[in-house]
Coordinates of C-alpha atoms in Angstrom, one line a residue:
M1 CA -9.5 -20.9 -2.2
T2 CA -6.7 -18.7 -0.8
N3 CA -7.3 -15.7 1.4
D4 CA -6.1 -13.5 -1.4
V5 CA -8.8 -14.8 -3.8
K6 CA -11.5 -14.4 -1.1
L7 CA -10.4 -10.8 -0.6
M8 CA -10.5 -10.1 -4.3
L9 CA -14.0 -11.5 -4.6
G10 CA -15.2 -9.7 -1.5
E11 CA -16.3 -6.1 -0.6
P12 CA -14.7 -3.8 -3.2
K13 CA -13.6 -0.8 -1.1
K14 CA -11.8 -3.0 1.4
A15 CA -10.3 -5.1 -1.4
L16 CA -9.1 -1.9 -3.1
F17 CA -7.4 -0.6 0.0
V18 CA -5.8 -3.9 0.9
M19 CA -4.6 -4.6 -2.7
A20 CA -3.6 -1.1 -3.6
G21 CA -1.7 -0.5 -0.4
P22 CA 1.2 -2.9 -1.1
I23 CA 1.2 -1.9 -4.8
F24 CA 1.6 1.8 -3.7
I25 CA 4.4 1.0 -1.3
S26 CA 6.2 -1.0 -3.9
L27 CA 5.8 1.7 -6.6
I28 CA 7.0 4.4 -4.2
V29 CA 10.1 2.2 -3.4
S30 CA 10.6 1.7 -7.2
Q31 CA 10.3 5.4 -7.9
V32 CA 12.8 6.2 -5.2
N33 CA 15.1 3.7 -6.9
N34 CA 14.6 5.5 -10.2
I35 CA 15.4 8.8 -8.6
V36 CA 18.6 7.3 -7.1
D37 CA 19.4 5.9 -10.6
T38 CA 19.0 9.4 -12.0
Y39 CA 21.1 10.8 -9.2
W40 CA 24.0 8.4 -10.1
C41 CA 23.5 9.4 -13.8
S42 CA 23.7 13.1 -13.0
S43 CA 26.9 12.5 -11.1
L44 CA 28.3 11.1 -14.4
G45 CA 27.5 14.4 -16.2
L46 CA 25.0 16.0 -18.5
N47 CA 25.6 13.6 -21.4
A48 CA 24.8 10.6 -19.2
L49 CA 21.7 12.3 -17.9
S50 CA 20.6 12.9 -21.5
A51 CA 21.4 9.4 -22.6
V52 CA 19.0 8.0 -20.0
G53 CA 16.3 10.1 -21.5
I54 CA 17.1 8.9 -25.0
V55 CA 17.3 5.2 -24.1
S56 CA 14.3 5.2 -21.7
S57 CA 12.0 4.8 -24.7
F58 CA 13.6 1.5 -25.6
Y59 CA 13.4 0.3 -22.0
F60 CA 9.7 1.2 -21.8
L61 CA 9.2 -0.4 -25.3
L62 CA 10.7 -3.6 -24.0
S63 CA 8.8 -3.5 -20.8
G64 CA 5.6 -2.6 -22.7
I65 CA 5.6 -5.8 -24.7
G66 CA 6.2 -8.0 -21.7
N67 CA 3.8 -6.1 -19.4
G68 CA 1.1 -5.8 -22.0
L69 CA 1.0 -9.5 -22.9
S70 CA 1.3 -10.5 -19.2
L71 CA -1.5 -8.1 -18.2
G72 CA -3.8 -9.7 -20.8
M73 CA -3.0 -13.1 -19.4
S74 CA -3.6 -11.7 -15.9
I75 CA -7.0 -10.2 -16.7
S76 CA -8.1 -13.4 -18.4
I77 CA -7.1 -15.5 -15.4
A78 CA -8.9 -13.1 -12.9
K79 CA -12.1 -13.3 -15.0
R80 CA -12.0 -17.1 -14.9
I81 CA -11.4 -17.1 -11.1
G82 CA -14.4 -14.8 -10.7
A83 CA -16.4 -17.3 -12.9
K84 CA -15.2 -20.2 -10.7
E85 CA -13.3 -21.8 -13.5
K86 CA -10.0 -22.6 -11.8
D87 CA -8.9 -25.3 -14.2
V88 CA -9.2 -22.9 -17.2
A89 CA -7.3 -20.2 -15.3
E90 CA -4.4 -22.7 -14.8
R91 CA -4.4 -23.6 -18.5
I92 CA -4.2 -19.9 -19.4
A93 CA -1.3 -19.4 -17.0
S94 CA 0.8 -22.3 -18.5
Q95 CA -0.1 -21.2 -22.0
G96 CA 0.8 -17.6 -21.2
I97 CA 4.2 -18.4 -19.6
V98 CA 5.5 -20.4 -22.6
F99 CA 4.0 -18.0 -25.2
I100 CA 5.4 -14.8 -23.7
I101 CA 8.9 -16.3 -23.1
C102 CA 8.9 -17.3 -26.8
I103 CA 8.0 -13.8 -27.8
S104 CA 10.9 -12.4 -25.7
I105 CA 13.3 -14.7 -27.6
V106 CA 12.1 -13.2 -30.9
V107 CA 12.3 -9.5 -29.9
T108 CA 15.8 -9.6 -28.5
P109 CA 17.6 -9.8 -31.9
L110 CA 15.2 -7.1 -33.3
F111 CA 16.4 -4.6 -30.6
L112 CA 20.0 -5.5 -31.3
I113 CA 19.6 -4.9 -35.0
F114 CA 17.5 -1.8 -35.0
G115 CA 18.4 -0.1 -31.7
K116 CA 21.7 1.5 -32.7
P117 CA 20.5 3.1 -36.0
I118 CA 17.3 4.4 -34.3
I119 CA 19.4 6.1 -31.6
S120 CA 21.5 7.7 -34.3
M121 CA 18.4 8.7 -36.3
I122 CA 16.6 10.4 -33.4
G123 CA 19.6 12.6 -32.7
G124 CA 21.8 11.1 -30.0
G125 CA 24.3 13.8 -30.8
V126 CA 27.1 14.3 -28.2
A127 CA 25.4 11.7 -26.0
Y128 CA 25.4 9.0 -28.7
F129 CA 28.2 6.8 -27.2
E130 CA 26.7 7.0 -23.6
S131 CA 23.3 6.1 -25.1
I132 CA 24.7 3.0 -26.8
A133 CA 26.5 1.9 -23.7
Y134 CA 23.3 2.3 -21.6
A135 CA 21.0 0.6 -24.1
Y136 CA 22.8 -2.7 -25.0
P137 CA 22.4 -4.4 -21.6
Y138 CA 18.6 -3.9 -22.0
F139 CA 18.6 -5.1 -25.6
L140 CA 20.4 -8.3 -24.5
S141 CA 18.1 -9.1 -21.6
G142 CA 14.5 -9.1 -22.9
C143 CA 13.8 -12.6 -21.5
V144 CA 14.7 -11.4 -18.0
F145 CA 12.2 -8.5 -18.0
F146 CA 9.5 -10.6 -19.7
T147 CA 9.8 -13.4 -17.1
N148 CA 9.6 -10.9 -14.3
S149 CA 6.4 -9.4 -15.8
I150 CA 4.8 -12.8 -16.2
F151 CA 5.1 -13.8 -12.6
A152 CA 4.3 -10.4 -11.2
N153 CA 1.0 -10.4 -13.2
L154 CA 0.2 -14.0 -12.3
L155 CA 0.4 -13.1 -8.7
K156 CA -1.8 -10.0 -9.2
A157 CA -4.4 -12.1 -11.1
E158 CA -5.1 -14.1 -8.0
G159 CA -5.0 -11.1 -5.6
A160 CA -1.6 -12.0 -4.2
V161 CA -0.4 -8.4 -4.2
K162 CA 1.8 -8.8 -1.2
K163 CA 3.9 -11.4 -3.0
S164 CA 3.9 -9.3 -6.2
T165 CA 5.0 -6.4 -4.1
T166 CA 7.8 -8.5 -2.6
I167 CA 9.2 -9.1 -6.1
L168 CA 9.4 -5.4 -6.9
I169 CA 10.8 -4.4 -3.5
L170 CA 13.5 -7.1 -3.9
S171 CA 14.4 -5.7 -7.3
V172 CA 14.7 -2.2 -5.9
F173 CA 16.8 -3.4 -3.0
F174 CA 19.2 -5.3 -5.3
N175 CA 19.4 -2.3 -7.7
L176 CA 20.2 0.2 -5.0
L177 CA 22.9 -2.1 -3.8
L178 CA 24.4 -2.9 -7.2
D179 CA 24.2 0.5 -8.9
P180 CA 27.4 2.0 -7.4
I181 CA 29.2 -1.4 -7.5
F182 CA 28.6 -1.9 -11.2
A183 CA 29.0 1.8 -12.2
Y184 CA 32.0 2.7 -10.0
G185 CA 33.4 -0.5 -8.4
F186 CA 33.6 -2.4 -11.7
G187 CA 34.3 0.9 -13.6
L188 CA 31.4 0.3 -16.1
G189 CA 30.0 3.8 -15.8
I190 CA 26.6 4.3 -17.3
A191 CA 26.5 0.8 -18.7
G192 CA 27.0 -0.5 -15.1
L193 CA 23.7 1.2 -14.1
A194 CA 21.9 -0.8 -16.8
W195 CA 23.5 -4.1 -15.9
A196 CA 22.6 -3.5 -12.3
T197 CA 18.9 -3.2 -13.3
V198 CA 19.1 -6.5 -15.3
V199 CA 20.8 -8.5 -12.5
S200 CA 18.4 -7.0 -9.9
T201 CA 15.4 -8.0 -12.1
F202 CA 16.6 -11.5 -12.5
L203 CA 17.3 -12.0 -8.7
S204 CA 13.9 -10.6 -7.7
T205 CA 12.1 -13.1 -10.0
L206 CA 13.5 -16.2 -8.3
P207 CA 11.1 -16.1 -5.3
S208 CA 8.0 -16.1 -7.5
M209 CA 9.3 -19.2 -9.3
Y210 CA 9.8 -20.8 -6.0
W211 CA 6.3 -20.1 -4.9
Y212 CA 4.8 -21.5 -8.0
F213 CA 6.9 -24.5 -8.8
I214 CA 8.5 -25.6 -5.5
E215 CA 6.5 -24.4 -2.5
R216 CA 3.2 -24.4 -4.5
S217 CA 1.7 -21.9 -2.1
T218 CA -0.3 -20.1 -4.8
Y219 CA -4.0 -20.6 -5.9
I220 CA -3.0 -21.1 -9.6
Y221 CA -0.7 -24.0 -10.5
P222 CA 0.6 -23.8 -14.0
N223 CA 0.9 -27.3 -15.5
F224 CA 3.2 -28.1 -18.4
T225 CA 2.6 -31.9 -18.5
A226 CA 1.9 -32.9 -22.1
F227 CA 2.0 -29.2 -23.0
R228 CA 0.8 -28.0 -26.4
F229 CA -0.4 -24.6 -27.5
E230 CA -4.2 -24.1 -27.4
R231 CA -5.2 -21.4 -29.9
P232 CA -8.5 -20.4 -28.2
I233 CA -6.8 -19.7 -24.9
I234 CA -3.9 -17.8 -26.5
M235 CA -6.3 -15.7 -28.6
E236 CA -8.3 -14.9 -25.5
F237 CA -5.5 -13.3 -23.6
L238 CA -4.0 -11.8 -26.8
R239 CA -7.3 -10.0 -27.4
L240 CA -6.7 -8.3 -24.1
G241 CA -2.9 -8.1 -24.0
V242 CA -2.2 -6.9 -27.5
P243 CA -4.2 -3.7 -27.2
K244 CA -2.5 -3.0 -23.9
M245 CA 0.9 -3.8 -25.4
I246 CA 0.2 -1.5 -28.3
E247 CA -1.0 1.2 -25.9
L248 CA 2.1 1.0 -23.8
N249 CA 4.3 0.9 -26.8
I250 CA 2.6 3.7 -28.5
M251 CA 3.8 5.9 -25.7
S252 CA 7.3 4.4 -26.0
I253 CA 7.5 4.8 -29.8
I254 CA 6.0 8.3 -29.6
N255 CA 8.5 9.2 -27.0
L256 CA 11.3 8.6 -29.5
G257 CA 9.7 11.2 -31.6
L258 CA 9.3 13.5 -28.6
V259 CA 13.0 13.1 -27.8
H260 CA 13.8 14.1 -31.4
F261 CA 11.8 17.3 -31.2
L262 CA 13.1 18.0 -27.7
I263 CA 16.6 17.9 -29.1
V264 CA 15.5 20.2 -31.9
G265 CA 13.9 22.6 -29.5
G266 CA 16.2 22.5 -26.6
G267 CA 19.2 20.2 -27.2
V268 CA 20.4 17.8 -24.6
V269 CA 19.2 20.3 -22.0
G270 CA 15.6 19.8 -23.2
V271 CA 15.9 16.0 -23.0
A272 CA 17.5 16.2 -19.5
L273 CA 14.8 18.5 -18.2
Y274 CA 11.9 16.5 -19.6
H275 CA 13.2 13.1 -18.6
T276 CA 14.3 14.2 -15.1
T277 CA 11.2 16.1 -14.3
W278 CA 9.1 13.1 -15.4
K279 CA 10.7 11.2 -12.4
Y280 CA 8.6 13.5 -10.2
V281 CA 5.5 13.1 -12.4
N282 CA 5.8 9.3 -12.0
L283 CA 6.1 9.7 -8.2
L284 CA 3.0 11.9 -8.1
L285 CA 1.1 9.4 -10.2
M286 CA 1.9 6.4 -7.9
P287 CA -1.6 6.6 -6.1
S288 CA -3.4 6.3 -9.4
Y289 CA -1.1 3.5 -10.6
A290 CA -1.6 1.6 -7.3
L291 CA -5.4 2.0 -7.4
G292 CA -5.5 1.1 -11.0
G293 CA -3.4 -2.0 -10.3
G294 CA -5.8 -3.1 -7.6
L295 CA -8.9 -2.2 -9.7
V296 CA -8.0 -4.5 -12.6
P297 CA -8.3 -7.9 -10.9
I298 CA -11.2 -6.8 -8.7
C299 CA -13.3 -5.5 -11.7
A300 CA -12.2 -8.4 -13.9
A301 CA -13.4 -10.9 -11.4
A302 CA -16.6 -9.0 -10.8
Y303 CA -17.2 -8.8 -14.5
G304 CA -16.6 -12.5 -14.8
G305 CA -19.3 -13.0 -12.2
D306 CA -21.7 -10.4 -13.8
D307 CA -21.6 -8.2 -10.7
F308 CA -21.8 -4.8 -12.3
R309 CA -22.7 -3.0 -9.1
K310 CA -19.4 -4.0 -7.7
V311 CA -17.6 -2.9 -10.9
R312 CA -19.2 0.5 -10.6
E313 CA -18.6 0.9 -6.9
A314 CA -14.9 0.0 -7.3
Y315 CA -14.3 2.3 -10.2
N316 CA -16.1 5.3 -8.6
F317 CA -14.3 4.9 -5.3
S318 CA -10.8 4.5 -6.9
L319 CA -11.4 7.6 -9.1
I320 CA -12.4 9.8 -6.2
V321 CA -9.5 8.7 -4.0
S322 CA -7.0 9.1 -6.9
L323 CA -8.1 12.6 -7.8
S324 CA -8.0 13.7 -4.2
I325 CA -4.5 12.4 -3.4
T326 CA -2.9 13.4 -6.7
T327 CA -4.2 16.9 -6.6
A328 CA -3.0 17.5 -3.0
A329 CA 0.4 15.9 -3.8
A330 CA 0.9 17.9 -7.0
F331 CA 0.2 21.1 -5.1
F332 CA 2.8 20.2 -2.5
V333 CA 5.5 19.4 -5.0
A334 CA 4.8 22.6 -7.0
T335 CA 5.1 24.6 -3.8
F336 CA 8.5 23.1 -3.0
S337 CA 9.8 22.7 -6.6
D338 CA 13.0 24.7 -5.9
Q339 CA 14.0 22.1 -3.2
F340 CA 13.0 19.1 -5.4
A341 CA 15.2 20.4 -8.2
I342 CA 18.3 20.4 -6.1
L343 CA 18.6 16.6 -6.1
F344 CA 19.4 16.3 -9.8
T345 CA 21.4 19.5 -10.1
S346 CA 24.2 18.9 -7.6
S347 CA 27.1 18.4 -10.0
S348 CA 29.0 21.2 -11.7
S349 CA 27.7 20.2 -15.2
T350 CA 24.0 20.2 -14.1
L351 CA 24.0 23.2 -11.7
Q352 CA 23.0 25.4 -14.7
L353 CA 19.7 23.4 -14.9
R354 CA 18.4 24.1 -11.4
E355 CA 16.2 27.1 -12.0
S356 CA 14.8 25.7 -15.3
M357 CA 14.1 22.3 -13.6
A358 CA 12.2 23.9 -10.8
H359 CA 10.1 25.8 -13.3
T360 CA 9.4 22.7 -15.3
I361 CA 8.4 20.8 -12.2
R362 CA 5.8 23.5 -11.4
L363 CA 4.4 23.4 -14.9
F364 CA 4.1 19.6 -15.1
C365 CA 2.2 19.5 -11.8
I366 CA -0.8 21.1 -13.5
F367 CA -1.8 18.0 -15.5
I368 CA -1.1 15.4 -12.7
P369 CA -4.8 14.9 -11.7
F370 CA -5.9 14.4 -15.3
Y371 CA -3.1 11.9 -16.0
G372 CA -4.2 10.0 -12.8
W373 CA -7.7 9.8 -14.3
I374 CA -6.1 8.2 -17.4
N375 CA -4.6 5.5 -15.3
I376 CA -7.9 4.7 -13.4
A377 CA -10.1 4.8 -16.5
S378 CA -7.7 2.7 -18.6
S379 CA -7.6 0.0 -15.8
L380 CA -11.4 -0.2 -15.9
L381 CA -11.5 -0.6 -19.7
Q382 CA -8.9 -3.4 -19.4
A383 CA -10.9 -5.2 -16.8
I384 CA -14.2 -5.2 -18.7
Y385 CA -12.6 -6.5 -21.9
M386 CA -12.6 -3.1 -23.7
A387 CA -8.8 -2.7 -24.0
S388 CA -9.0 -1.4 -27.6
Q389 CA -10.9 1.7 -26.4
S390 CA -8.1 2.5 -24.0
M391 CA -5.6 1.9 -26.8
Y392 CA -7.4 4.3 -29.2
S393 CA -7.5 7.0 -26.6
T394 CA -3.7 6.7 -25.9
L395 CA -3.1 6.7 -29.7
V396 CA -5.1 9.9 -30.2
R397 CA -3.5 11.6 -27.2
N398 CA 0.1 10.8 -28.2
I399 CA -0.3 11.6 -31.9
L400 CA -1.7 15.0 -30.8
L401 CA 1.3 15.4 -28.5
V402 CA 3.8 14.7 -31.3
M403 CA 2.1 17.2 -33.6
V404 CA 2.2 19.8 -30.8
F405 CA 5.9 19.1 -30.1
W406 CA 6.7 19.3 -33.8
Y407 CA 5.0 22.7 -34.1
T408 CA 6.3 24.2 -30.8
S409 CA 9.9 22.8 -31.2
T410 CA 10.4 25.8 -33.7
M411 CA 9.6 28.1 -30.8
N412 CA 11.1 27.3 -27.4
L413 CA 10.8 24.8 -24.5
E414 CA 8.2 26.9 -22.7
A415 CA 5.8 26.5 -25.6
M416 CA 6.5 22.7 -25.7
W417 CA 5.7 22.4 -22.0
V418 CA 2.4 24.3 -22.4
G419 CA 1.5 22.0 -25.3
L420 CA 2.2 19.0 -23.2
I421 CA 0.0 20.2 -20.4
L422 CA -3.0 20.8 -22.8
C423 CA -2.6 17.4 -24.4
E424 CA -2.5 15.5 -21.1
I425 CA -5.6 17.4 -19.8
A426 CA -7.4 16.5 -23.0
G427 CA -6.2 12.9 -22.7
G428 CA -7.7 12.6 -19.2
L429 CA -11.0 13.9 -20.3
L430 CA -11.1 11.6 -23.3
M431 CA -10.1 8.4 -21.4
G432 CA -12.6 9.2 -18.6
S433 CA -15.4 9.6 -21.1
L434 CA -14.5 6.3 -22.9
A435 CA -14.5 4.5 -19.5
E436 CA -17.9 5.8 -18.6
Y437 CA -19.3 4.9 -22.1
G438 CA -17.7 1.4 -21.9
L439 CA -19.1 0.6 -18.5
R440 CA -22.6 1.8 -19.4
K441 CA -22.4 -0.3 -22.6
R442 CA -21.5 -3.4 -20.7
M443 CA -24.3 -2.8 -18.2
D444 CA -26.9 -2.3 -21.0
T445 CA -25.7 -5.5 -22.7
F446 CA -26.1 -7.4 -19.4
Q447 CA -29.6 -6.0 -18.9
R448 CA -30.8 -6.9 -22.4
R449 CA -29.4 -10.4 -22.0
H450 CA -31.0 -11.1 -18.7
G451 CA -34.0 -8.9 -19.0
C452 CA -33.4 -7.3 -15.6
G453 CA -33.7 -3.7 -14.4
A454 CA -31.1 -1.0 -14.5
V455 CA -27.8 -1.7 -12.8
T456 CA -26.6 1.5 -11.1

């Protein structure tokens, strides 16, 4: 048993800090990379900035499919590790790798066929050609993103967060290096930024393949000798992965509708403000993403070992830490919103957005703690095999958000922002309630099955 697995199965608070720390660092580095990406886009003009907002839904849709399925595989593996079933965990890994890569081959032509008309339909407008140029590198590279998701989640499943973090940091390093080379050195413009992301993702995946197949320094060893698909194993991780995939893609698909209503209510300026301000939202949510990422394997392994006290302790601790940090960070960013807005309004074509962007940043900071609760509660539901409840909550929240955007798009952007704030607050309360209900339900089932006293 590796040290990473021992840590994952040990004391939950220590495990959370040790596992969430590298994830947090990698996410911060990744978000800084996103901000730099947006800076390069802003230097290409308002149309390029708007195009990134339009195409981001397709990128998240592609990532959502790969991450959702890979996360289902990861949770299933972590549960088997907790139950001391290493051989089954390795079979799940090999099945998952082949199955998810096959899915990536299927989805690539679908994006190529339907991507262009969807961009036209949602109202690309004057940013249409920039949107197409930025989108096609992603459409052609589904297998690259899926493979990266597979190995990142395999490493998380066995608690190897330092190695998983290395993959992400390498991706960010390569992307920061290649962005100006592809966009300006090769003269590819906005398409160069997308190709830089593809190449960076591919290069960062190579070390994980080395660890698994050459150095063999991991706990899990995927074995493809006499490989054949095993339906029970695939169905197990699909039962976890498909709801998460749907949950992630609900947000991506719904975001296409949101972009349409943003164009109706505020034109390319509305899209640019929303997409760019969301960079800071993601930055503020990094603690909750990191804690949620550490929470999933810890709780999944504890659930596999029927240790509900550990599940409860890990969840409560991660929630308290998340709410404390995100609240303080949101207050800081709101206080200095004028300074934060300068970064993306430095060119002559975006200078007009500076005051509006600062105001939008202040408004979005209001819902940050509640959105952080969504991330922590959703992670718990994934870990205890109740992914469908998380999916339903996301579906309700996003349908409500589309309805609110549809109604307020006839008014102004201010009304749309207020509607967004109310929807995200309601979403946090709903996801948190479902997590509490789900955990209590699992505890009650365990008590009835074993005839033991209450698990607190």
